[in-house]
Amino acid sequence: MPEIRELIQEGKGKRVYATDDPDLAVVYYKDEAMAFHGLKRGRIIGKGEVNNAICEHLFTLLREHGVENHFVRQLDARQSLVLRCEMMPFAVKVRNRVAGSMHVRTRLPVGMKLDEPVLEFTLKDTDMEQDALVNHTHLYAMKAATPQELEEIRRVSRQINAILSEYMREINIELIDFKVEFGRYKGKILLADEISPDTARFWDSKTHEPLDIDRFRRDLGDVAEAYQEVLHRMMGTGF
Ligand code: C5P
């Protein structure tokens, strides 16, 4: 068990700590919830434990399908050990249907199925009220990634979308969109951060009810129950 050291980063749903091993970090998943860039805050009881379990599940699934990622192992109900990456300063959003900021930006109707997945890059750690949407040339100008790295990130993001969409379909959940982050680790690009109802839109396949953070954002109620339901369906697959 590595010794936990200083806080490296605190996000809306988790804290990341250094350890006495420079190659490893510990992620602590919080119950706190945040939306609209911090304008709305609250607490979803049990969310930290559920997200820790969902991340273990999805990172393991992705690794089995060839997507290298930072996950090492769960330490306890709320904490996991991960490889300590040098995080890229941008996130990737992948969308299969129109929702959220894509609706605001394009005015396409919420729920419209996209003929092919839409990929977006947004900058992290800005103090803007909206996620700053950028294209590949901005990222080159910022020296945030090389063309080869970005090509790899695009390829892996599409692969993650294909793997997760198919897996979620089996448990009657439609993957509407998600956000992922990548980091560099010993010369490789690794999927890092988290994939959970905090960072993805999961709709029940039949009813199209959201089973994710949108329940909190939009005051739809039963937020903790929706997170539990996602985990319950994943566990039911026996994977
Ligand atoms: O808000 P938007 O439609 O751009 O979000 C797309 C996806 O990215 C959603 O699944 C949302 O939960 C996720 N997201 C995130 N962190 C942000 C912004 C969006 O995980 N800061």
Coordinates of C-alpha atoms and ligand atoms in Angstrom, one line a residue:
M1 CA 0.0 0.0 0.0
P2 CA 1.7 3.3 -1.1
E3 CA 1.8 6.1 1.3
I4 CA -0.4 9.0 0.4
R5 CA 1.3 12.4 0.1
E6 CA 0.3 15.9 -1.1
L7 CA -2.9 16.8 -3.0
I8 CA -2.0 17.2 -6.7
Q9 CA -5.4 18.2 -8.0
E10 CA -9.0 18.6 -6.9
G11 CA -11.8 18.4 -9.4
K12 CA -15.6 18.5 -9.2
G13 CA -15.9 14.9 -8.3
K14 CA -12.5 13.8 -6.9
R15 CA -9.2 14.5 -5.4
V16 CA -5.9 13.2 -6.7
Y17 CA -3.0 12.6 -4.3
A18 CA 0.7 12.0 -4.9
T19 CA 2.2 8.9 -3.2
D20 CA 5.7 8.0 -2.0
D21 CA 6.1 6.3 -5.4
P22 CA 6.5 8.9 -8.1
D23 CA 4.9 6.6 -10.7
L24 CA 1.6 6.2 -8.7
A25 CA -1.2 8.4 -7.6
V26 CA -4.4 7.9 -5.5
V27 CA -7.8 9.0 -6.7
Y28 CA -10.4 9.8 -3.9
Y29 CA -14.0 9.9 -5.3
K30 CA -16.1 12.5 -3.5
D31 CA -19.9 12.7 -2.9
E32 CA -19.8 16.4 -3.8
A33 CA -21.4 17.3 -7.0
M34 CA -20.8 20.4 -9.1
A35 CA -22.6 21.7 -12.2
F36 CA -22.5 24.8 -14.4
H37 CA -18.8 25.4 -13.7
G38 CA -19.3 25.6 -9.9
L39 CA -22.4 27.7 -9.9
K40 CA -24.4 24.8 -8.6
R41 CA -23.1 22.6 -5.8
G42 CA -24.5 19.8 -3.8
R43 CA -24.0 16.3 -2.4
I44 CA -25.0 13.0 -3.8
I45 CA -24.9 10.5 -1.0
G46 CA -22.8 7.5 -1.9
K47 CA -21.7 8.9 -5.3
G48 CA -18.0 8.5 -4.4
E49 CA -18.3 4.8 -3.8
V50 CA -20.4 4.2 -6.8
N51 CA -18.1 6.2 -9.2
N52 CA -15.1 4.4 -7.8
A53 CA -16.7 1.0 -8.6
I54 CA -18.0 2.2 -12.0
C55 CA -14.5 3.5 -12.9
E56 CA -12.9 0.2 -11.9
H57 CA -15.4 -1.6 -14.0
L58 CA -15.1 0.5 -17.1
F59 CA -11.3 0.9 -17.0
T60 CA -10.9 -2.9 -16.7
L61 CA -13.4 -3.5 -19.5
L62 CA -11.5 -1.0 -21.7
R63 CA -8.2 -2.5 -20.9
E64 CA -9.5 -6.0 -21.9
H65 CA -10.4 -4.4 -25.2
G66 CA -7.0 -3.0 -25.7
V67 CA -7.4 0.6 -24.4
E68 CA -4.4 1.3 -22.2
N69 CA -5.3 3.4 -19.2
H70 CA -4.1 4.6 -15.8
F71 CA -6.2 2.3 -13.6
V72 CA -4.1 0.0 -11.3
R73 CA -6.5 -1.3 -8.6
Q74 CA -9.1 -0.2 -6.1
L75 CA -7.7 0.5 -2.6
D76 CA -11.0 0.8 -0.8
A77 CA -14.6 1.8 -1.3
R78 CA -13.7 5.4 -2.3
Q79 CA -10.1 5.2 -3.5
S80 CA -8.2 3.7 -6.4
L81 CA -4.5 3.5 -7.2
V82 CA -3.6 4.9 -10.7
L83 CA -0.5 5.5 -12.7
R84 CA 0.7 9.1 -12.2
C85 CA 0.5 10.7 -15.6
E86 CA 1.4 14.1 -16.9
M87 CA -2.1 15.2 -17.8
M88 CA -2.8 16.8 -21.2
P89 CA -4.3 20.3 -20.7
F90 CA -7.4 19.5 -22.7
A91 CA -10.4 17.1 -22.6
V92 CA -12.1 15.2 -25.4
K93 CA -15.8 15.0 -25.7
V94 CA -17.4 12.3 -27.8
R95 CA -21.1 12.6 -28.8
N96 CA -23.6 10.1 -30.3
R97 CA -26.7 12.3 -29.8
V98 CA -27.2 16.0 -29.4
A99 CA -27.3 17.1 -25.7
G100 CA -26.0 19.8 -23.4
S101 CA -23.6 22.3 -24.9
M102 CA -23.9 20.9 -28.4
H103 CA -27.5 21.8 -28.4
V104 CA -26.7 25.3 -27.1
R105 CA -24.0 25.7 -29.7
T106 CA -25.7 24.3 -32.8
R107 CA -29.4 24.5 -31.9
L108 CA -29.8 21.0 -33.2
P109 CA -32.6 19.3 -31.2
V110 CA -31.7 17.5 -28.0
G111 CA -31.7 13.8 -28.6
M112 CA -31.1 14.0 -32.3
K113 CA -29.0 11.0 -33.3
L114 CA -25.7 11.9 -35.0
D115 CA -24.8 10.1 -38.2
E116 CA -21.3 9.8 -37.0
P117 CA -19.8 10.5 -33.5
V118 CA -18.9 14.2 -33.0
L119 CA -15.5 14.8 -31.4
E120 CA -14.6 18.0 -29.5
F121 CA -11.6 19.3 -27.7
T122 CA -12.0 21.6 -24.8
L123 CA -9.4 23.3 -22.7
K124 CA -9.2 22.4 -19.0
D125 CA -8.5 24.8 -16.1
T126 CA -9.8 27.9 -17.7
D127 CA -11.8 30.3 -15.6
M128 CA -14.4 30.7 -18.3
E129 CA -18.0 30.0 -17.6
Q130 CA -18.3 27.8 -20.7
D131 CA -15.9 25.0 -21.7
A132 CA -13.5 26.6 -24.2
L133 CA -13.9 24.6 -27.5
V134 CA -10.7 24.5 -29.5
N135 CA -9.6 22.8 -32.6
H136 CA -6.4 20.8 -33.4
T137 CA -4.6 23.9 -34.6
H138 CA -5.1 25.7 -31.3
L139 CA -3.7 22.7 -29.5
Y140 CA -0.6 22.7 -31.8
A141 CA -0.2 26.5 -31.2
M142 CA -0.4 25.8 -27.4
K143 CA 2.1 22.9 -27.8
A144 CA -0.5 20.8 -26.0
A145 CA 0.0 17.8 -28.2
T146 CA 1.9 16.8 -31.3
P147 CA 0.0 15.8 -34.5
Q148 CA 0.9 12.1 -33.8
E149 CA -0.4 12.4 -30.2
L150 CA -3.6 14.0 -31.3
E151 CA -4.2 11.4 -34.0
E152 CA -3.7 8.7 -31.3
I153 CA -6.1 10.5 -29.0
R154 CA -8.7 10.8 -31.7
R155 CA -8.4 7.1 -32.6
V156 CA -8.6 5.9 -28.9
S157 CA -11.5 8.2 -28.2
R158 CA -13.5 6.7 -31.1
Q159 CA -12.5 3.2 -29.9
I160 CA -13.6 4.0 -26.3
N161 CA -16.9 5.2 -27.8
A162 CA -17.4 2.0 -29.8
I163 CA -16.5 -0.3 -26.8
L164 CA -18.6 1.5 -24.3
S165 CA -21.6 2.0 -26.6
E166 CA -21.8 -1.7 -27.3
Y167 CA -21.3 -2.7 -23.6
M168 CA -23.9 -0.2 -22.3
R169 CA -26.4 -1.3 -24.9
E170 CA -26.3 -4.8 -23.4
I171 CA -27.4 -3.3 -20.0
N172 CA -30.1 -1.1 -21.6
I173 CA -28.2 2.1 -21.4
E174 CA -27.5 4.3 -24.3
L175 CA -24.2 6.2 -24.3
I176 CA -25.2 9.7 -25.4
D177 CA -21.9 11.4 -24.8
F178 CA -18.9 11.4 -22.6
K179 CA -15.8 13.4 -21.7
V180 CA -12.3 11.8 -21.3
E181 CA -8.9 13.0 -20.5
F182 CA -5.5 11.7 -21.4
G183 CA -2.0 11.8 -19.9
R184 CA 1.6 11.0 -20.8
Y185 CA 3.2 8.1 -18.9
K186 CA 6.7 6.9 -19.8
G187 CA 6.4 7.9 -23.4
K188 CA 2.9 6.6 -23.9
I189 CA -0.5 8.3 -24.1
L190 CA -2.8 6.8 -21.5
L191 CA -6.5 7.2 -20.9
A192 CA -6.7 8.7 -17.4
D193 CA -9.2 10.7 -15.2
E194 CA -12.6 9.0 -14.9
I195 CA -15.6 7.7 -16.8
S196 CA -18.7 7.8 -14.7
P197 CA -22.2 9.3 -14.6
D198 CA -20.4 12.5 -13.5
T199 CA -18.6 12.7 -16.9
A200 CA -21.0 10.9 -19.3
R201 CA -24.6 11.0 -20.3
F202 CA -26.3 7.7 -19.8
W203 CA -29.9 7.3 -20.9
D204 CA -32.1 4.4 -20.2
S205 CA -32.5 2.8 -23.6
K206 CA -36.3 2.4 -23.4
T207 CA -37.4 5.5 -21.6
H208 CA -34.6 7.9 -22.5
E209 CA -34.5 8.9 -18.8
P210 CA -31.1 10.3 -17.8
L211 CA -29.1 8.1 -15.4
D212 CA -26.3 10.6 -14.8
I213 CA -25.3 14.1 -13.5
D214 CA -28.0 15.7 -15.6
R215 CA -30.5 14.6 -12.9
F216 CA -28.6 16.9 -10.5
R217 CA -28.1 19.7 -13.1
R218 CA -31.8 19.7 -14.0
D219 CA -33.3 18.9 -10.5
L220 CA -34.9 15.7 -11.8
G221 CA -34.7 13.9 -8.4
D222 CA -33.5 10.4 -7.6
V223 CA -29.9 11.3 -8.4
A224 CA -28.2 8.8 -6.0
E225 CA -30.6 6.1 -7.1
A226 CA -29.8 6.7 -10.8
Y227 CA -26.0 6.3 -10.1
Q228 CA -26.8 3.1 -8.1
E229 CA -28.9 1.8 -11.0
V230 CA -26.0 2.2 -13.5
L231 CA -23.7 0.3 -11.2
H232 CA -26.3 -2.3 -10.5
R233 CA -26.9 -3.0 -14.2
M234 CA -23.1 -3.2 -14.8
M235 CA -22.7 -5.7 -11.9
G236 CA -25.6 -7.7 -13.4
T237 CA -23.5 -8.5 -16.4
G238 CA -21.1 -10.6 -14.3
F239 CA -18.2 -8.8 -16.0
Ligands
C5P1 O1 -21.9 20.1 -21.3 P1 -21.6 19.2 -22.5 O2 -22.8 18.9 -23.3 O3 -20.5 19.8 -23.3 O4 -21.0 17.9 -21.9 C1 -20.7 16.8 -22.7 C2 -20.2 15.6 -21.8 O5 -19.1 16.0 -21.1 C3 -21.3 15.3 -20.8 O6 -21.3 13.9 -20.6 C4 -20.8 16.0 -19.5 O7 -21.2 15.4 -18.3 C5 -19.3 15.9 -19.7 N1 -18.6 17.0 -19.1 C6 -17.7 16.8 -18.1 N2 -17.0 17.8 -17.5 C7 -17.2 19.1 -17.9 C8 -18.1 19.4 -19.0 C9 -18.8 18.3 -19.5 O8 -17.5 15.6 -17.7 N3 -16.5 20.1 -17.4

